Amino acid sequence: MAAALVGGSFLSAFLQVLFDRVTSREFVDFFKGQKLSDELLTKLKMTIRSINRLLDDAEEKQITNRDVQMWLDDLKDAVYEADDLLDEIAYEGLRSEIEPGPQTNNIAMFRNLFSSRIRFNKRIVKMKEKLKKILDRLNDLVEQKDVLGLGENIGETPSLHKTPTTSLVDESGVFGRNDDQKAIVKLLLSDNAYGRSLGVIPIVGMCGVGKTTLCQLVYNNSRVQEWFDLKTWVCVSEELGVYKITKDILKEVGSKYCDTKTQNQLQNELKEKLMGKRFLLVLDDVLNAKYEDWDILLTPLKFGAHGSKIIVTTQNGNVASVLVTVPPYHLKGLADDDCWCLFEKHAFDDGDSSAHPGLEGIGREIVRKCKGLPLAVKSLAGLLRSKRDVEEWEKILRSNLWDLQNINILPALRFSYHYLPAHLKRCFSYCSIFPIDYEFRKEEMVRLWMAEGFLIQPKGNQKMKEVGDEYFDDLVSKSFFQESSSHPSCFVMHDLMNGLAKFVSGEFCYTLDDANGLRLAKKTRYLSYVRAKHGNLKKFEGTYEKQFLRTFLLMEQSWELDHNESEELDHNESKAMHDLLPTLKRLRVLSLSQYSYVQELPDSIGNLKHLRYLNLFQASLKNLPRIIHALYNLQTLILRECKDLVELPNSFGNLKHLQYLDLFGTSIRKLPNFVIDLCNLDTLILCECKDLTELPTNMGSLINLHHLDIRGTNLQEMPLQMGDLKHLKF
């Protein structure tokens, strides 16, 4: 089963992961080893295929059909249930490998082994019963397809209709783009095409930042008009298709009867039309482009005169890298003053706010919320144009932009999301659990995605981390993530992108804070908790829905408490966390970062059999519980700046899937010998472990170790075997 890679449904990538798991040799072998019928697995595979064929149609129809939207939510909930169960089965298989029964004649040991086997068999029987129920639920949903009018996908890319752009522009309504216009005009009139006769200028920026408007200004610039013999404007708004674009260019230059001609005829005619003429071609809103298609499209265009230029607007940096002959022009948002001028023109009669002095201050605050996006500014101005009551303006100021009706921000940004590959949709929507303006690092995000199973199994020798890096770079190139202006190594989401992520994730992602209170839905799987002054965590303890959570991130608070308040809150939340952890049995991600009140972990953490990511940054831990060895799925363990931590438990070597271990700034004195049993360890951070004086002699056994940071330690020498690690970087 192949997941849709362009514009596919959010769920298709999830189903691909499920399908890969069900068909894996390890999974099938475990099923057979427990003498379980593979009939259930066969039925599950068939059901997954049936669901997958409905997804693209359902995702498109949910936009206008509430029943389909509810059906998709129910389906997503059921798929999460199936994934939890399959993960539980895989865990039992992993445990049977890591902890084989002891070979002994001791009667007491035999009884314990016998008793353990009985418990294991009961768990397997329960799993089989759960699998049957989940299959029934999935099949019931499939059977609803006819009532909902859902058709099966036969390979077409889903489509949304977008109003085509044109070259016309009202220059009196454009502000703050003079410098940008001059820069592009200079590129157009220059001979610098890096040795090529035809120059291509990509303008890159996020949706709504004003790429089309800038192009329109340039297209109608008087110097540009004089310089070029021919000018053509083509709105692409989809993947770059050679036949359609060639036909559209010919129509622009006056050709007739294009619809009945072959691609060969079209290209030859275009060659004749452009021969010896200096032309400007604008390809507006290119979503995707393959090099092969681009190369074919360029063939007749190369017959134009020297100095011909093509401008391509795109929010996808990867498109720019395919088409580029000059460095991409990255278009930024407008300054606040320019945004205000744009807002004033559209919100007030004759573009003058002086008749309404009470509204200007509120209006400027509203404009600041738009973070430089002209599309957002213009949409809100249009919404407020007929309103002159201060209270109505203040209501808009306090509102979430995504709650407002009759503004076109949502359709425009949703269009960008719609054409994301299915695997990127999951990764992007997950980011809705982060607060607005939250800064994140690439490695942090990729490891969270990996823990949640969002990354499709790589082919060949590629590592899962490398797959995640590619996903992240794609979202950056498509302007869903932006580099932070304050910390170059970090990234942020524009406020409207954050809103888009929250919109498309629905109830499945949630942020718990003082503002929105406690409204956890049964469907919620991913939760961030912004620490509240009054300890929301304790209130959260009693909710039934928490048991379904997969991610639980505690975020740093943005306010300060005095010493007594802080101690009281720490005490209350520490107790609440100890009571809470045993109930969160489906967690993949647990982050208690920067919560110093965490002085010890309860033994119940050993029950988190799905856990893959554990962040205890700056916790006051002195040691880890021995039961941590039961976290066989753990991939990432962050103990950074746990300054009281002096040792790791002897059972630590059982964490066979651990890839990333961060011990930065801990008080570890010696790295124990069992660390060499961490056969999948890729990254080991020992930086600033000032009490660390030696490493195990057989560190050379860590054949997958690629990164080792030992700066600021007191290591006197390195084990000789370290020289055998060919891929190791210090």
XYZ file of C-alpha atoms in Angstrom:
730
model
C 0.000 0.000 0.000
C 1.484 3.330 -1.007
C 0.628 6.482 0.901
C -0.303 9.542 -1.153
C 2.756 11.778 -1.284
C 1.245 14.985 -2.686
C -1.867 16.499 -1.188
C -2.785 13.227 0.474
C -5.010 12.813 3.485
C -3.632 13.455 6.963
C -4.482 9.858 7.874
C -2.912 8.131 4.877
C 0.610 8.461 6.302
C -0.655 7.147 9.652
C -2.220 4.151 7.934
C 1.009 3.533 6.045
C 2.859 3.289 9.362
C 0.206 0.877 10.687
C 0.365 -1.208 7.543
C 4.164 -1.422 7.680
C 3.961 -2.566 11.272
C 1.309 -5.233 10.656
C 3.272 -6.648 7.726
C 6.711 -6.542 9.401
C 8.442 -9.884 9.911
C 8.940 -9.232 13.643
C 5.240 -8.638 14.159
C 4.115 -11.638 12.121
C 6.687 -13.910 13.794
C 5.519 -12.845 17.263
C 1.892 -13.535 16.312
C 2.795 -17.004 15.097
C 5.031 -17.639 18.095
C 2.070 -17.101 20.409
C -0.005 -19.515 18.291
C -2.383 -16.718 17.354
C -4.361 -16.987 14.158
C -3.058 -14.678 11.446
C -6.638 -14.305 10.179
C -7.040 -11.181 12.311
C -3.917 -9.659 10.817
C -5.154 -10.406 7.301
C -8.508 -8.759 8.031
C -6.782 -5.736 9.535
C -4.606 -5.305 6.432
C -7.672 -5.481 4.177
C -9.537 -2.967 6.331
C -6.586 -0.548 6.271
C -6.551 -0.740 2.468
C -10.306 -0.101 2.299
C -10.011 2.949 4.556
C -7.053 4.354 2.686
C -8.998 4.418 -0.584
C -11.640 6.690 0.977
C -9.391 9.208 2.675
C -8.602 11.728 -0.052
C -12.275 12.162 -0.957
C -13.237 12.431 2.716
C -10.596 15.045 3.491
C -11.785 17.233 0.638
C -15.504 16.849 1.452
C -15.084 17.532 5.171
C -14.534 21.216 4.339
C -18.209 21.648 3.486
C -19.767 18.550 5.056
C -19.934 18.407 8.846
C -20.964 14.726 8.827
C -17.840 13.776 6.894
C -15.718 15.823 9.282
C -17.193 13.929 12.249
C -16.661 10.628 10.407
C -12.990 11.490 9.878
C -12.588 12.395 13.552
C -14.167 9.083 14.597
C -11.931 7.248 12.148
C -8.827 9.002 13.439
C -9.829 8.086 17.002
C -10.273 4.427 16.005
C -6.920 4.386 14.205
C -5.241 5.737 17.331
C -6.834 2.881 19.272
C -5.520 0.371 16.738
C -2.050 1.884 16.880
C -2.013 1.701 20.681
C -2.927 -1.965 20.549
C -0.367 -2.842 17.878
C 2.264 -1.009 19.906
C 1.275 -2.999 22.971
C 1.642 -6.269 21.038
C 5.043 -5.160 19.723
C 6.104 -4.281 23.289
C 5.284 -7.796 24.488
C 7.399 -9.187 21.661
C 10.268 -6.904 22.619
C 9.986 -7.821 26.297
C 10.071 -11.538 25.486
C 13.361 -10.964 23.634
C 15.033 -8.784 26.280
C 13.831 -10.690 29.335
C 13.828 -14.418 28.474
C 12.735 -16.770 31.214
C 15.629 -18.056 33.398
C 16.792 -21.629 32.874
C 16.866 -23.119 36.369
C 15.722 -26.102 38.406
C 14.911 -24.019 41.443
C 11.267 -24.758 42.387
C 10.525 -21.209 43.542
C 11.931 -19.769 40.333
C 9.915 -22.256 38.303
C 6.728 -21.221 40.073
C 7.467 -17.570 39.419
C 8.145 -18.306 35.768
C 4.945 -20.354 35.486
C 2.930 -17.581 37.143
C 4.521 -14.995 34.858
C 3.614 -17.079 31.805
C -0.022 -17.298 32.898
C -0.173 -13.498 33.241
C 1.444 -13.127 29.831
C -1.114 -15.467 28.228
C -3.960 -13.490 29.778
C -2.542 -10.284 28.306
C -2.359 -11.912 24.867
C -5.986 -13.072 25.111
C -7.083 -9.544 26.087
C -5.160 -8.113 23.160
C -6.874 -10.507 20.783
C -10.285 -9.441 22.104
C -9.338 -5.749 21.733
C -8.191 -6.343 18.174
C -11.544 -7.891 17.270
C -13.417 -4.899 18.731
C -11.210 -2.429 16.877
C -11.708 -4.329 13.619
C -15.474 -4.200 14.104
C -15.311 -0.470 14.767
C -13.173 0.212 11.684
C -15.413 -1.920 9.471
C -18.516 -0.095 10.755
C -16.921 3.181 9.698
C -16.057 1.816 6.242
C -19.661 0.727 5.766
C -20.832 4.318 6.258
C -19.138 5.420 3.023
C -22.285 5.128 0.863
C -24.433 7.145 3.270
C -21.766 9.874 3.316
C -21.251 9.722 -0.447
C -17.556 8.910 -0.216
C -15.826 7.652 -3.343
C -12.684 5.565 -3.561
C -9.454 7.235 -4.566
C -8.118 5.995 -7.906
C -4.844 7.839 -7.857
C -5.762 11.448 -8.591
C -4.352 14.230 -6.512
C -7.124 15.902 -4.471
C -7.880 19.427 -5.553
C -9.096 22.680 -4.135
C -10.199 25.517 -6.383
C -8.405 28.823 -5.960
C -9.271 32.072 -7.705
C -6.599 32.711 -10.374
C -4.447 35.829 -9.989
C -4.004 38.435 -12.746
C -1.373 41.039 -13.570
C -3.603 44.014 -12.668
C -2.904 45.989 -9.502
C -4.231 49.102 -7.768
C -0.930 50.708 -6.765
C -2.660 53.164 -4.423
C -3.535 50.198 -2.197
C 0.041 48.888 -1.865
C 2.329 50.023 0.957
C 5.866 49.316 2.043
C 7.087 47.519 -1.086
C 9.148 50.231 -2.824
C 12.499 48.731 -1.866
C 11.386 45.241 -2.836
C 10.094 46.511 -6.178
C 13.382 48.285 -6.923
C 15.366 45.162 -6.075
C 13.349 42.933 -8.435
C 13.330 45.501 -11.245
C 17.110 45.754 -10.950
C 17.388 41.980 -11.345
C 15.081 42.050 -14.377
C 17.017 44.748 -16.183
C 20.433 43.289 -15.458
C 22.317 40.890 -17.707
C 23.330 38.745 -14.745
C 21.762 35.308 -15.327
C 24.858 33.425 -14.199
C 25.992 32.650 -17.736
C 22.550 31.694 -19.060
C 20.593 33.491 -21.764
C 17.368 33.067 -19.757
C 17.250 34.263 -16.155
C 14.887 32.839 -13.508
C 14.100 34.884 -10.381
C 12.247 33.032 -7.583
C 10.354 35.156 -5.040
C 9.858 33.059 -1.910
C 7.671 33.786 1.116
C 4.852 32.409 3.221
C 1.237 32.493 2.127
C -0.286 35.967 2.401
C 2.993 37.899 2.641
C 2.424 39.724 -0.673
C 4.430 37.845 -3.335
C 1.729 38.248 -5.996
C 1.252 41.944 -5.209
C 4.995 42.574 -5.535
C 4.975 40.762 -8.868
C 2.055 42.854 -10.085
C 3.918 46.061 -9.200
C 7.002 44.890 -11.056
C 4.993 43.645 -14.062
C 3.397 47.079 -14.476
C 6.547 49.092 -13.769
C 7.222 51.593 -16.594
C 10.905 50.612 -16.978
C 9.896 46.952 -17.232
C 7.238 47.811 -19.826
C 9.854 49.496 -21.996
C 12.524 46.837 -21.588
C 10.601 43.728 -22.663
C 9.052 43.030 -26.058
C 6.523 40.571 -24.623
C 5.071 40.062 -21.147
C 2.921 37.126 -20.064
C 1.307 36.251 -16.744
C 0.319 32.663 -15.845
C -1.266 31.699 -12.522
C -0.176 28.118 -11.773
C -1.653 27.397 -8.291
C -0.801 23.709 -8.506
C 2.018 21.404 -9.535
C 3.882 22.737 -12.539
C 2.273 21.039 -15.586
C 4.122 21.505 -18.874
C 1.158 21.121 -21.256
C -1.198 23.458 -19.390
C 1.395 26.185 -18.792
C 2.627 26.090 -22.401
C -0.983 26.463 -23.546
C -1.618 29.355 -21.125
C 1.507 31.191 -22.298
C 0.404 30.871 -25.940
C -3.047 32.239 -25.108
C -1.352 35.214 -23.415
C 0.616 36.029 -26.556
C -2.445 35.843 -28.786
C -2.487 32.286 -30.099
C -5.836 30.625 -30.881
C -7.134 27.054 -30.970
C -4.622 25.807 -28.356
C -6.960 23.292 -26.740
C -6.826 20.780 -29.609
C -3.074 20.789 -30.136
C -0.500 18.281 -28.904
C 2.333 19.272 -26.610
C 4.764 19.051 -29.540
C 2.638 21.430 -31.606
C 2.279 23.829 -28.668
C 6.012 23.935 -27.978
C 6.914 24.528 -31.613
C 4.370 27.322 -31.892
C 5.663 28.929 -28.678
C 9.214 28.742 -30.031
C 8.124 30.680 -33.139
C 6.242 33.293 -31.080
C 9.253 33.990 -28.818
C 12.043 33.702 -31.377
C 14.365 36.719 -31.062
C 12.094 38.564 -28.605
C 13.032 39.628 -25.093
C 10.174 38.462 -22.924
C 9.089 38.477 -19.298
C 7.115 35.496 -18.030
C 5.520 35.459 -14.561
C 4.594 32.057 -13.118
C 2.582 32.967 -10.047
C 1.957 30.634 -7.109
C 3.931 27.516 -8.064
C 3.342 24.870 -5.400
C 5.583 22.072 -6.634
C 7.984 21.539 -9.509
C 9.976 18.598 -10.816
C 13.258 19.308 -12.548
C 12.327 17.127 -15.544
C 9.086 19.069 -16.140
C 10.860 22.381 -15.705
C 13.540 21.379 -18.207
C 10.885 20.489 -20.813
C 8.973 23.736 -20.211
C 12.154 25.786 -20.707
C 12.991 24.257 -24.110
C 10.938 26.667 -26.292
C 11.536 29.559 -23.874
C 15.283 29.427 -24.534
C 14.665 30.698 -28.078
C 13.782 34.118 -26.703
C 16.306 36.973 -26.974
C 19.142 37.402 -24.498
C 17.914 39.157 -21.349
C 14.574 37.344 -21.196
C 13.442 36.669 -17.628
C 11.055 34.442 -15.709
C 9.708 35.391 -12.262
C 8.399 32.524 -10.151
C 6.483 33.145 -6.923
C 6.324 30.281 -4.454
C 6.142 29.574 -0.757
C 8.167 26.416 -1.341
C 11.915 26.924 -1.118
C 12.449 23.557 -2.787
C 10.719 24.869 -5.911
C 13.147 27.787 -5.902
C 16.115 25.414 -5.743
C 14.813 23.555 -8.831
C 14.148 26.673 -10.893
C 16.832 29.068 -9.711
C 19.404 30.853 -11.875
C 19.824 33.701 -9.381
C 19.558 33.464 -5.584
C 15.911 33.424 -4.374
C 14.440 36.712 -3.206
C 12.959 36.049 0.244
C 10.035 38.395 0.827
C 9.470 39.442 4.427
C 6.370 40.819 6.144
C 5.473 44.510 6.182
C 6.533 46.916 8.916
C 3.799 47.832 11.427
C 3.445 51.380 10.034
C 2.936 50.065 6.501
C 0.435 47.513 7.799
C -1.446 50.332 9.485
C -1.624 52.309 6.219
C -3.045 49.246 4.473
C -5.524 48.675 7.304
C -6.573 52.323 7.356
C -7.272 52.325 3.608
C -9.620 49.342 3.805
C -11.215 49.858 7.234
C -12.226 53.547 6.903
C -14.038 55.590 4.277
C -11.496 57.401 2.062
C -8.743 55.627 4.030
C -8.864 58.216 6.813
C -9.185 57.226 10.486
C -9.172 60.783 11.842
C -12.969 60.842 12.111
C -12.776 57.913 14.557
C -9.938 58.701 17.021
C -11.188 56.137 19.532
C -10.606 53.301 17.095
C -7.048 54.028 15.978
C -5.314 52.672 19.096
C -7.353 49.454 18.975
C -6.802 49.195 15.234
C -3.034 49.447 15.603
C -3.112 46.642 18.182
C -5.163 44.508 15.792
C -2.624 45.202 13.044
C 0.243 44.086 15.279
C -1.503 40.716 15.715
C -1.170 40.182 11.962
C 2.641 40.021 12.242
C 3.286 41.770 8.933
C 0.969 39.681 6.713
C -0.922 41.953 4.273
C -3.523 39.230 3.631
C -4.459 39.163 7.328
C -4.446 42.968 7.600
C -6.706 43.428 4.593
C -9.088 40.679 5.692
C -9.577 42.139 9.170
C -9.929 45.653 7.791
C -12.714 44.446 5.507
C -14.410 42.761 8.449
C -14.338 45.970 10.527
C -15.194 48.404 7.725
C -18.871 48.491 8.625
C -18.314 48.527 12.394
C -17.698 51.746 14.314
C -18.437 50.635 17.862
C -15.372 50.497 20.161
C -16.632 47.345 21.869
C -16.898 45.506 18.551
C -13.300 46.410 17.687
C -12.085 45.333 21.116
C -13.913 42.033 20.671
C -11.962 41.439 17.453
C -8.728 42.387 19.241
C -9.371 39.783 21.942
C -10.472 37.094 19.499
C -8.517 34.292 17.965
C -8.326 35.082 14.253
C -9.463 31.560 13.485
C -12.736 32.099 15.329
C -13.745 34.997 13.090
C -16.194 34.550 10.227
C -16.051 36.024 6.720
C -12.309 36.555 6.482
C -10.238 34.844 3.806
C -7.146 33.984 5.870
C -8.385 30.475 6.527
C -9.092 29.494 2.881
C -5.745 30.892 1.724
C -3.644 29.147 4.350
C -5.747 26.003 4.237
C -4.974 25.772 0.542
C -1.256 25.594 1.414
C -1.917 22.903 4.002
C -4.149 20.941 1.623
C -1.267 20.407 -0.800
C 1.205 19.255 1.838
C 2.258 15.605 1.517
C 0.353 13.429 4.000
C 3.367 12.747 6.218
C 4.052 16.482 6.613
C 0.435 17.182 7.571
C 0.809 15.008 10.682
C 4.085 16.665 11.674
C 2.736 20.182 11.137
C -0.584 19.689 12.951
C 1.273 18.221 15.963
C 3.010 21.592 16.381
C -0.305 23.142 17.423
C 0.422 22.087 21.016
C 3.141 24.727 21.243
C 2.214 28.255 22.404
C 2.411 31.179 20.000
C 6.006 32.446 19.575
C 7.430 29.239 21.061
C 10.993 28.753 19.813
C 12.066 25.215 19.015
C 15.188 23.513 17.729
C 15.239 21.216 14.740
C 16.638 18.247 16.651
C 14.071 18.641 19.443
C 11.157 18.615 16.990
C 12.467 15.693 14.956
C 12.883 13.543 18.070
C 9.322 14.335 19.144
C 8.020 13.310 15.712
C 10.109 10.156 15.865
C 8.715 9.283 19.289
C 5.163 9.749 18.027
C 5.748 7.488 15.022
C 5.194 10.228 12.434
C 8.226 9.267 10.365
C 7.756 6.695 7.612
C 10.230 3.807 7.814
C 13.296 4.730 5.736
C 14.522 2.637 2.851
C 18.070 1.343 2.519
C 20.695 2.697 4.919
C 18.959 5.956 5.735
C 18.452 6.590 9.444
C 15.083 7.575 10.902
C 16.631 10.802 12.201
C 17.669 11.698 8.645
C 14.076 11.151 7.475
C 12.907 13.555 10.192
C 15.521 16.122 9.163
C 14.139 15.996 5.607
C 10.571 16.492 6.878
C 11.661 19.495 8.943
C 13.609 21.073 6.068
C 10.560 20.623 3.812
C 8.325 22.507 6.267
C 10.923 25.292 6.493
C 11.215 25.483 2.715
C 7.404 25.677 2.396
C 7.324 28.553 4.956
C 5.392 26.644 7.619
C 8.375 27.177 9.941
C 10.592 30.278 10.000
C 14.017 30.944 11.455
C 13.824 32.845 14.738
C 15.033 36.433 14.508
C 16.300 36.376 18.109
C 17.982 32.943 18.165
C 19.417 31.851 14.776
C 19.590 28.178 15.804
C 15.860 28.126 16.634
C 12.657 28.205 14.616
C 9.150 29.580 15.169
C 5.738 29.379 13.531
C 4.042 32.575 12.429
C 0.971 33.244 14.569
C -1.339 32.437 11.655
C 0.496 29.188 10.934
C 0.087 28.326 14.596
C -3.613 29.075 14.225
C -3.800 26.933 11.101
C -2.161 24.039 12.958
C -4.701 24.378 15.772
C -7.555 24.517 13.282
C -6.585 21.381 11.353
C -5.676 19.359 14.471
C -9.053 20.033 16.118
C -9.620 18.343 19.474
C -6.719 15.934 19.013
C -4.204 18.583 20.159
C -4.739 20.860 23.139
C -2.895 23.429 25.250
C -3.908 23.623 28.897
C -3.331 27.042 30.499
C -5.020 29.751 32.548
C -6.663 31.218 29.441
C -8.581 28.208 28.152
C -9.004 26.239 31.359
C -9.654 22.522 31.512
C -11.697 21.274 28.545
C -9.977 18.055 27.624
C -11.878 16.025 25.024
C -11.880 12.231 24.760
C -10.233 12.555 21.347
C -7.315 14.616 22.715
C -4.052 12.746 22.223
C -1.418 15.501 22.383
C -1.328 17.927 25.299
C 0.933 20.741 26.423
C 0.495 22.248 29.871
C 1.583 25.820 30.535
C 2.125 25.918 34.271
C -0.585 27.984 35.937
C -0.392 30.071 39.092
C -3.227 28.110 40.627
C -2.022 24.633 39.738
C -4.276 23.407 36.938
C -2.371 20.133 37.006
C -4.234 18.993 40.112
C -7.584 19.717 38.473
C -6.455 17.770 35.447
C -5.780 14.737 37.664
C -9.449 13.828 37.918
C -10.318 13.844 34.229
C -11.181 10.560 32.560
C -9.902 11.589 29.128
C -6.244 11.875 30.211
C -5.734 8.111 29.829
C -5.737 8.452 26.024
C -2.878 10.978 25.894
C 0.202 10.231 23.788
C 2.113 13.457 24.440
C 2.302 15.338 27.724
C 4.585 18.386 27.603
C 5.018 20.642 30.604
C 5.937 24.103 29.308
C 7.899 26.744 31.204
C 5.721 29.440 32.798
C 6.130 33.061 31.681
C 5.493 34.626 35.097
C 7.351 34.703 38.405
C 6.341 33.704 41.945
C 7.885 34.675 45.255
C 9.753 31.959 47.186
C 6.814 30.835 49.379
C 4.366 30.701 46.467
C 6.860 28.750 44.399
C 7.494 26.184 47.149
C 3.776 25.636 47.706
C 3.118 25.223 43.985
C 6.080 22.861 43.611
C 4.794 20.707 46.474
C 1.246 20.555 45.092
C 2.309 19.818 41.539
C 4.889 17.235 42.600
C 2.175 15.271 44.397
C -0.222 15.722 41.489
C 2.397 14.438 39.049
C 3.063 11.323 41.161
C -0.668 10.595 41.206
C -1.052 11.404 37.522
C 1.742 9.364 35.924
C 0.263 5.897 36.618
C -2.820 6.827 34.575
C -0.965 8.005 31.458
C -0.228 4.520 30.162
C -0.373 5.414 26.462
C 2.252 8.152 26.533
C 4.910 8.251 23.837
C 6.274 11.623 24.949
C 6.726 12.902 28.494
C 8.530 16.185 29.092
C 8.992 17.603 32.580
C 11.583 20.070 31.330
C 12.652 22.865 33.725
C 10.475 21.592 36.561
C 12.934 21.403 39.428
C 10.293 20.053 41.821
C 10.745 16.620 40.219
C 12.997 15.062 42.861
C 12.198 11.465 42.092
C 10.258 9.414 39.587
C 7.622 6.994 40.869
C 8.053 3.306 40.075
C 4.836 3.567 38.080
C 6.858 5.123 35.277
C 7.824 1.552 34.406
C 4.223 1.006 33.239
C 4.606 3.532 30.422
C 5.391 0.777 27.934
C 4.836 3.035 24.887
C 7.197 5.776 26.114
C 9.845 6.822 23.601
C 10.813 10.332 24.707
C 11.552 11.380 28.302
C 12.815 14.893 29.064
C 13.832 15.648 32.655
C 15.873 18.784 31.975
C 16.881 20.532 35.251
C 15.007 18.070 37.463
C 16.320 17.639 41.027
C 16.830 13.903 40.581
C 19.542 12.098 42.523
C 18.945 8.809 40.748
C 16.602 7.029 38.388
C 14.332 4.203 39.556
C 15.538 0.721 38.688
C 12.212 0.033 36.961
C 13.256 2.398 34.151
C 14.711 -0.711 32.498
C 11.118 -1.644 31.512
C 10.925 1.307 29.082
C 12.105 -0.889 26.219
C 10.814 1.521 23.550
C 12.664 4.564 24.929
C 14.572 6.388 22.155
C 15.424 9.738 23.754
C 16.421 10.403 27.365
C 17.314 13.961 28.367
C 18.851 14.379 31.822
C 20.531 17.687 30.998
C 21.481 19.796 34.037
C 20.142 17.280 36.544
C 22.971 18.447 38.781
C 22.225 16.083 41.661
C 22.320 12.973 39.459
C 25.447 10.936 40.269
C 24.770 7.514 38.772
C 22.657 5.470 36.395
C 20.858 2.292 37.500
C 22.423 -1.103 36.706
C 19.383 -2.090 34.640
C 20.002 0.795 32.231
C 21.530 -1.503 29.624
C 18.082 -2.944 28.833
C 17.170 0.201 26.890
C 18.110 -1.369 23.556
C 16.236 1.228 21.486
C 17.848 4.258 23.166
C 19.394 6.498 20.505
C 19.946 9.806 22.288
C 21.299 10.214 25.825
C 21.953 13.734 27.157
C 23.851 13.887 30.468
C 25.071 17.482 30.044
C 25.980 19.108 33.385
C 25.109 16.119 35.577
C 27.316 14.924 38.460
C 27.924 11.504 36.918
C 31.313 10.276 38.169
C 31.670 7.171 36.071
C 29.943 5.837 33.034
C 29.047 2.247 33.972
C 30.062 -0.722 31.815
C 26.471 -1.653 30.936
C 26.260 1.463 28.732
C 27.883 -0.617 26.006
C 24.660 -2.670 25.845
C 22.885 0.374 24.358
C 23.374 -1.044 20.873
C 21.371 1.667 19.039
C 22.937 4.668 20.799
C 23.663 7.367 18.210
C 24.322 10.439 20.373
C 25.945 10.611 23.818
C 26.333 14.038 25.438
C 28.687 14.162 28.428
C 29.589 17.847 28.118
C 30.268 19.659 31.430
C 30.178 16.417 33.444
C 33.068 17.740 35.521
C 33.199 14.726 37.872
C 33.521 12.255 35.006
C 37.068 10.837 34.898
C 36.830 7.661 32.806
C 34.846 5.821 30.160
C 34.259 2.063 29.950
C 37.154 0.319 28.192
C 34.871 -1.438 25.718
C 33.137 1.698 24.379
C 34.161 0.475 20.938
C 31.180 -1.888 21.088
C 28.827 1.066 20.458
C 29.045 0.617 16.700
C 26.118 2.997 15.987
C 27.595 5.880 17.987
C 27.969 8.900 15.688
C 28.161 11.849 18.104
C 30.082 12.068 21.391
C 30.454 15.359 23.271
C 33.057 15.244 26.090
C 33.863 18.950 26.401
C 34.296 20.151 29.978
C 34.878 16.685 31.462
C 37.933 15.505 33.403
C 38.602 12.472 31.238
C 42.305 11.670 31.265
C 42.325 9.310 28.299
C 40.073 7.667 25.744
C 39.589 3.879 25.515
C 41.663 2.339 22.732
C 38.613 0.716 21.136
C 37.143 4.133 20.354
C 39.354 4.174 17.279
C 37.218 1.376 15.811
C 34.160 3.647 15.625
C 34.519 4.866 12.042
C 31.470 7.158 12.036
C 32.151 8.837 15.386
C 32.313 12.641 15.529
C 33.443 14.545 18.624
